[in-house]
PDB file of C-alpha atoms in Angstrom:
ATOM      1  CA  MET A  51      48.470  45.103 -13.606  1.00 49.00           C
ATOM      2  CA  PRO A  52      44.740  46.037 -14.665  1.00 54.00           C
ATOM      3  CA  THR A  53      45.503  44.460 -17.988  1.00 53.00           C
ATOM      4  CA  SER A  54      46.813  40.886 -16.280  1.00 51.00           C
ATOM      5  CA  LEU A  55      43.925  41.419 -14.205  1.00 45.00           C
ATOM      6  CA  THR A  56      41.548  41.521 -17.064  1.00 45.00           C
ATOM      7  CA  ILE A  57      43.357  38.435 -19.596  1.00 46.00           C
ATOM      8  CA  ALA A  58      43.700  36.067 -16.118  1.00 45.00           C
ATOM      9  CA  LEU A  59      39.184  36.467 -15.895  1.00 45.00           C
ATOM     10  CA  SER A  60      38.765  36.542 -19.265  1.00 46.00           C
ATOM     11  CA  GLY A  61      40.557  33.388 -19.352  1.00 46.00           C
ATOM     12  CA  LEU A  62      38.278  32.013 -16.420  1.00 45.00           C
ATOM     13  CA  LEU A  63      35.309  33.215 -18.044  1.00 48.00           C
ATOM     14  CA  GLY A  64      36.003  31.152 -20.865  1.00 43.00           C
ATOM     15  CA  VAL A  65      36.152  27.776 -19.144  1.00 40.00           C
ATOM     16  CA  PRO A  66      33.084  25.601 -19.258  1.00 43.00           C
ATOM     17  CA  VAL A  67      30.983  24.370 -16.974  1.00 48.00           C
ATOM     18  CA  TYR A  68      29.737  21.453 -16.408  1.00 59.00           C
ATOM     19  CA  ALA A  69      26.503  20.551 -14.616  1.00 84.00           C
ATOM     20  CA  ALA A  70      25.388  17.065 -14.151  1.00 94.00           C
ATOM     21  CA  GLN A  71      21.716  15.842 -14.188  1.00 97.00           C
ATOM     22  CA  LEU A  72      19.784  12.646 -13.411  1.00 97.00           C
ATOM     23  CA  ASP A  73      16.427  12.312 -14.639  1.00 98.00           C
ATOM     24  CA  VAL A  74      14.222   9.701 -13.839  1.00 98.00           C
ATOM     25  CA  THR A  75      10.803   8.837 -14.760  1.00 98.00           C
ATOM     26  CA  VAL A  76       8.423   5.944 -12.495  1.00 98.00           C
ATOM     27  CA  GLU A  77       5.458   4.835 -13.746  1.00 98.00           C
ATOM     28  CA  VAL A  78       2.557   3.982 -11.146  1.00 97.00           C
ATOM     29  CA  PRO A  79       0.416   1.353 -13.595  1.00 96.00           C
ATOM     30  CA  LYS A  80      -3.525   1.719 -12.793  1.00 92.00           C
ATOM     31  CA  LEU A  81      -4.286  -1.562 -11.132  1.00 91.00           C
ATOM     32  CA  ASN A  82      -8.215  -3.381 -11.616  1.00 90.00           C
ATOM     33  CA  VAL A  83      -8.569  -4.474  -7.395  1.00 89.00           C
ATOM     34  CA  ALA A  84     -11.079  -4.217  -5.288  1.00 88.00           C
ATOM     35  CA  GLU A  85      -9.367  -2.222  -2.732  1.00 87.00           C
ATOM     36  CA  TYR A  86      -7.370  -0.046  -4.403  1.00 86.00           C
ATOM     37  CA  HIS A  87      -4.306   1.993  -1.961  1.00 87.00           C
ATOM     38  CA  ARG A  88      -1.667   4.231  -3.862  1.00 91.00           C
ATOM     39  CA  PRO A  89       1.518   2.358  -3.617  1.00 94.00           C
ATOM     40  CA  TYR A  90       4.403   3.677  -0.864  1.00 95.00           C
ATOM     41  CA  VAL A  91       7.402   4.402  -3.267  1.00 97.00           C
ATOM     42  CA  ALA A  92      11.150   5.210  -2.263  1.00 98.00           C
ATOM     43  CA  ILE A  93      13.641   6.044  -4.809  1.00 98.00           C
ATOM     44  CA  TRP A  94      17.001   6.174  -3.735  1.00 98.00           C
ATOM     45  CA  ILE A  95      20.960   5.656  -5.141  1.00 98.00           C
ATOM     46  CA  GLU A  96      23.021   2.670  -3.962  1.00 98.00           C
ATOM     47  CA  GLY A  97      27.161   3.015  -4.047  1.00 97.00           C
ATOM     48  CA  ALA A  98      29.196  -0.114  -4.983  1.00 95.00           C
ATOM     49  CA  ASP A  99      29.301  -1.568  -1.897  1.00 96.00           C
ATOM     50  CA  ASN A 100      25.166  -1.396  -2.015  1.00 96.00           C
ATOM     51  CA  LYS A 101      24.909   1.346   1.098  1.00 96.00           C
ATOM     52  CA  THR A 102      22.555   3.641   0.200  1.00 97.00           C
ATOM     53  CA  ALA A 103      24.364   6.923  -1.248  1.00 97.00           C
ATOM     54  CA  ALA A 104      21.560   9.443  -1.411  1.00 96.00           C
ATOM     55  CA  ASP A 105      17.695   9.175  -0.505  1.00 97.00           C
ATOM     56  CA  LEU A 106      16.180  11.056  -3.957  1.00 97.00           C
ATOM     57  CA  SER A 107      12.589  10.747  -2.869  1.00 97.00           C
ATOM     58  CA  VAL A 108       9.676   8.455  -0.953  1.00 96.00           C
ATOM     59  CA  TRP A 109       6.365   9.135  -1.340  1.00 96.00           C
ATOM     60  CA  TYR A 110       4.264   7.852   1.611  1.00 93.00           C
ATOM     61  CA  GLN A 111       0.859   9.181   2.972  1.00 87.00           C
ATOM     62  CA  ASN A 112       1.718  11.930   4.855  1.00 78.00           C
ATOM     63  CA  THR A 113      -1.072  11.821   7.335  1.00 73.00           C
ATOM     64  CA  ASP A 114      -3.511   9.340   9.004  1.00 65.00           C
ATOM     65  CA  THR A 115      -6.454   9.579   6.501  1.00 64.00           C
ATOM     66  CA  LYS A 116      -9.272   7.281   6.161  1.00 62.00           C
ATOM     67  CA  GLU A 117      -6.875   6.582   2.511  1.00 54.00           C
ATOM     68  CA  GLY A 118      -4.014   5.405   5.034  1.00 53.00           C
ATOM     69  CA  HIS A 119      -1.985   5.412   7.510  1.00 67.00           C
ATOM     70  CA  GLY A 120       0.475   7.601   7.754  1.00 78.00           C
ATOM     71  CA  THR A 121       4.099   6.069   8.596  1.00 85.00           C
ATOM     72  CA  LYS A 122       2.880   3.588   9.533  1.00 83.00           C
ATOM     73  CA  TRP A 123       3.426   1.304   5.943  1.00 84.00           C
ATOM     74  CA  LEU A 124       7.142   2.827   5.599  1.00 92.00           C
ATOM     75  CA  PRO A 125       9.072  -0.646   6.961  1.00 94.00           C
ATOM     76  CA  ASP A 126       7.164  -2.603   4.285  1.00 94.00           C
ATOM     77  CA  LEU A 127       9.689  -0.374   1.740  1.00 96.00           C
ATOM     78  CA  ARG A 128      11.876  -3.352   3.283  1.00 97.00           C
ATOM     79  CA  GLN A 129      15.240  -2.366   1.116  1.00 97.00           C
ATOM     80  CA  TRP A 130      14.812   0.573   1.957  1.00 97.00           C
ATOM     81  CA  TRP A 131      13.721   0.860   5.326  1.00 96.00           C
ATOM     82  CA  ARG A 132      16.568  -1.405   6.919  1.00 97.00           C
ATOM     83  CA  LYS A 133      19.510   0.940   4.751  1.00 96.00           C
ATOM     84  CA  SER A 134      17.943   4.294   5.150  1.00 95.00           C
ATOM     85  CA  GLY A 135      14.601   4.785   5.975  1.00 95.00           C
ATOM     86  CA  ARG A 136      14.854   4.054  10.058  1.00 94.00           C
ATOM     87  CA  THR A 137      17.381   6.247  10.897  1.00 94.00           C
ATOM     88  CA  LEU A 138      15.493   9.258   8.979  1.00 91.00           C
ATOM     89  CA  GLU A 139      13.594  11.580  10.896  1.00 88.00           C
ATOM     90  CA  LEU A 140      10.541  12.281   8.520  1.00 85.00           C
ATOM     91  CA  PRO A 141       9.839  14.446   6.911  1.00 86.00           C
ATOM     92  CA  VAL A 142      13.172  15.303   5.198  1.00 89.00           C
ATOM     93  CA  ASP A 143      12.943  18.622   3.243  1.00 88.00           C
ATOM     94  CA  GLY A 144      13.200  17.722  -0.536  1.00 88.00           C
ATOM     95  CA  VAL A 145      13.003  14.297  -0.080  1.00 94.00           C
ATOM     96  CA  THR A 146       9.441  13.275   1.083  1.00 92.00           C
ATOM     97  CA  GLY A 147       6.100  13.891  -0.569  1.00 92.00           C
ATOM     98  CA  PRO A 148       2.357  12.479  -0.572  1.00 92.00           C
ATOM     99  CA  THR A 149       1.616   9.022  -2.905  1.00 93.00           C
ATOM    100  CA  ARG A 150       1.529   9.966  -6.594  1.00 95.00           C
ATOM    101  CA  PRO A 151      -1.802   8.581  -8.354  1.00 95.00           C
ATOM    102  CA  ALA A 152      -1.282   5.719 -11.585  1.00 96.00           C
ATOM    103  CA  GLY A 153       0.624   7.288 -14.299  1.00 97.00           C
ATOM    104  CA  ARG A 154       3.975   8.383 -15.205  1.00 98.00           C
ATOM    105  CA  HIS A 155       6.011  10.347 -12.633  1.00 98.00           C
ATOM    106  CA  SER A 156       9.190  12.854 -13.590  1.00 98.00           C
ATOM    107  CA  LEU A 157      12.036  13.270 -11.167  1.00 98.00           C
ATOM    108  CA  SER A 158      14.798  15.780 -12.347  1.00 97.00           C
ATOM    109  CA  PHE A 159      17.995  16.261  -9.942  1.00 97.00           C
ATOM    110  CA  GLY A 160      20.930  18.143 -10.522  1.00 96.00           C
ATOM    111  CA  ASP A 161      24.540  17.803  -8.923  1.00 94.00           C
ATOM    112  CA  ALA A 162      23.847  20.708  -6.867  1.00 93.00           C
ATOM    113  CA  GLN A 163      21.291  19.284  -5.087  1.00 94.00           C
ATOM    114  CA  PRO A 164      21.659  18.236  -1.564  1.00 93.00           C
ATOM    115  CA  GLN A 165      20.836  14.930  -2.768  1.00 93.00           C
ATOM    116  CA  LEU A 166      23.377  14.768  -5.474  1.00 95.00           C
ATOM    117  CA  ALA A 167      26.266  17.627  -3.865  1.00 93.00           C
ATOM    118  CA  GLY A 168      28.197  14.940  -2.336  1.00 90.00           C
ATOM    119  CA  LEU A 169      28.213  11.815  -5.032  1.00 95.00           C
ATOM    120  CA  ALA A 170      31.703  10.783  -6.104  1.00 95.00           C
ATOM    121  CA  PRO A 171      32.284   9.675  -9.726  1.00 96.00           C
ATOM    122  CA  GLY A 172      32.115   6.496  -9.693  1.00 96.00           C
ATOM    123  CA  GLN A 173      29.440   3.018 -10.297  1.00 97.00           C
ATOM    124  CA  TYR A 174      25.860   3.510  -8.772  1.00 98.00           C
ATOM    125  CA  THR A 175      22.757   1.616  -9.063  1.00 98.00           C
ATOM    126  CA  LEU A 176      19.469   3.302  -8.796  1.00 98.00           C
ATOM    127  CA  VAL A 177      16.697   1.603  -6.954  1.00 98.00           C
ATOM    128  CA  VAL A 178      13.387   1.879  -6.811  1.00 98.00           C
ATOM    129  CA  GLU A 179      10.958  -0.001  -4.257  1.00 98.00           C
ATOM    130  CA  ALA A 180       7.053   0.246  -4.129  1.00 98.00           C
ATOM    131  CA  ALA A 181       4.963  -1.124  -1.675  1.00 96.00           C
ATOM    132  CA  ARG A 182       0.968  -1.033  -1.767  1.00 91.00           C
ATOM    133  CA  GLU A 183      -1.123  -1.628   1.496  1.00 84.00           C
ATOM    134  CA  VAL A 184      -3.389  -4.938   0.659  1.00 84.00           C
ATOM    135  CA  GLY A 185      -0.997  -5.627  -2.175  1.00 86.00           C
ATOM    136  CA  GLY A 186       2.060  -6.549  -3.127  1.00 92.00           C
ATOM    137  CA  ARG A 187       5.808  -5.326  -3.273  1.00 96.00           C
ATOM    138  CA  GLU A 188       8.385  -4.657  -5.706  1.00 98.00           C
ATOM    139  CA  LEU A 189      11.969  -3.541  -6.331  1.00 98.00           C
ATOM    140  CA  LEU A 190      13.845  -2.301  -9.543  1.00 98.00           C
ATOM    141  CA  LYS A 191      17.301  -1.389  -9.763  1.00 98.00           C
ATOM    142  CA  ILE A 192      19.251  -0.121 -12.840  1.00 98.00           C
ATOM    143  CA  PRO A 193      22.786   0.879 -12.841  1.00 98.00           C
ATOM    144  CA  PHE A 194      24.869   3.523 -14.242  1.00 97.00           C
ATOM    145  CA  THR A 195      28.162   5.897 -13.984  1.00 96.00           C
ATOM    146  CA  TRP A 196      27.989   9.353 -12.493  1.00 96.00           C
ATOM    147  CA  PRO A 197      28.557  11.683 -14.184  1.00 95.00           C
ATOM    148  CA  ALA A 198      29.227   9.894 -17.176  1.00 95.00           C
ATOM    149  CA  ALA A 199      25.969  10.091 -19.872  1.00 96.00           C
ATOM    150  CA  SER A 200      24.173   7.072 -19.345  1.00 95.00           C
ATOM    151  CA  THR A 201      20.395   5.721 -19.261  1.00 97.00           C
ATOM    152  CA  GLY A 202      19.186   2.551 -18.198  1.00 98.00           C
ATOM    153  CA  LYS A 203      15.388   0.834 -18.076  1.00 98.00           C
ATOM    154  CA  ALA A 204      13.865  -1.432 -16.054  1.00 98.00           C
ATOM    155  CA  GLN A 205      10.084  -3.227 -16.193  1.00 98.00           C
ATOM    156  CA  GLY A 206       8.101  -3.882 -13.149  1.00 97.00           C
ATOM    157  CA  LYS A 207       5.484  -6.486 -13.109  1.00 96.00           C
ATOM    158  CA  SER A 208       3.221  -5.363 -10.447  1.00 93.00           C
ATOM    159  CA  GLU A 209       3.605  -2.289  -8.092  1.00 96.00           C
ATOM    160  CA  LEU A 210       5.364  -0.506 -11.381  1.00 98.00           C
ATOM    161  CA  GLY A 211       5.584  -0.074 -14.215  1.00 98.00           C
ATOM    162  CA  ALA A 212       8.488   1.173 -16.235  1.00 98.00           C
ATOM    163  CA  VAL A 213      11.260   2.886 -14.202  1.00 98.00           C
ATOM    164  CA  SER A 214      14.216   4.958 -16.809  1.00 98.00           C
ATOM    165  CA  LEU A 215      17.163   6.706 -15.637  1.00 98.00           C
ATOM    166  CA  ALA A 216      19.243   9.185 -17.670  1.00 98.00           C
ATOM    167  CA  VAL A 217      22.457  10.995 -16.924  1.00 98.00           C
ATOM    168  CA  LYS A 218      23.448  13.791 -18.251  1.00 96.00           C
ATOM    169  CA  PRO A 219      26.612  15.164 -17.424  1.00 93.00           C
TER     170      PRO A 219
END
């Protein structure tokens, strides 16, 4: 009996464990304008039905200050707000955070994290939307297959710079 249990357990230990990962890089460009405000940014995944499958990250001014007005400008992230934002009770642990300065910002999400834990295999679109007070609004989309290895890029023209996606199975 102990021998068969040992053989059975050793077979389980030999099975590889796969952990899919989604890496996103978002560039916030430095703008030469008289009145600059950091952009509010929403990053989410849409399914083939164009409905929100997962909110990955939302950057906004967490409190009312002289630099921003808290959640006041979140509805300016129009697509995200209509599809997901207005139903959330902010802040969302692990999703929402403060606005980011100009530069490249990298985010990584594992399939065990709450944002991706329930994501079924299939075709999806990464959506990144940015809006800025006294500024513009921009939306970029990158299609991908989960959890198959894939990469994608999109280039913004005003509020966003380069956005890249890498899925590692």
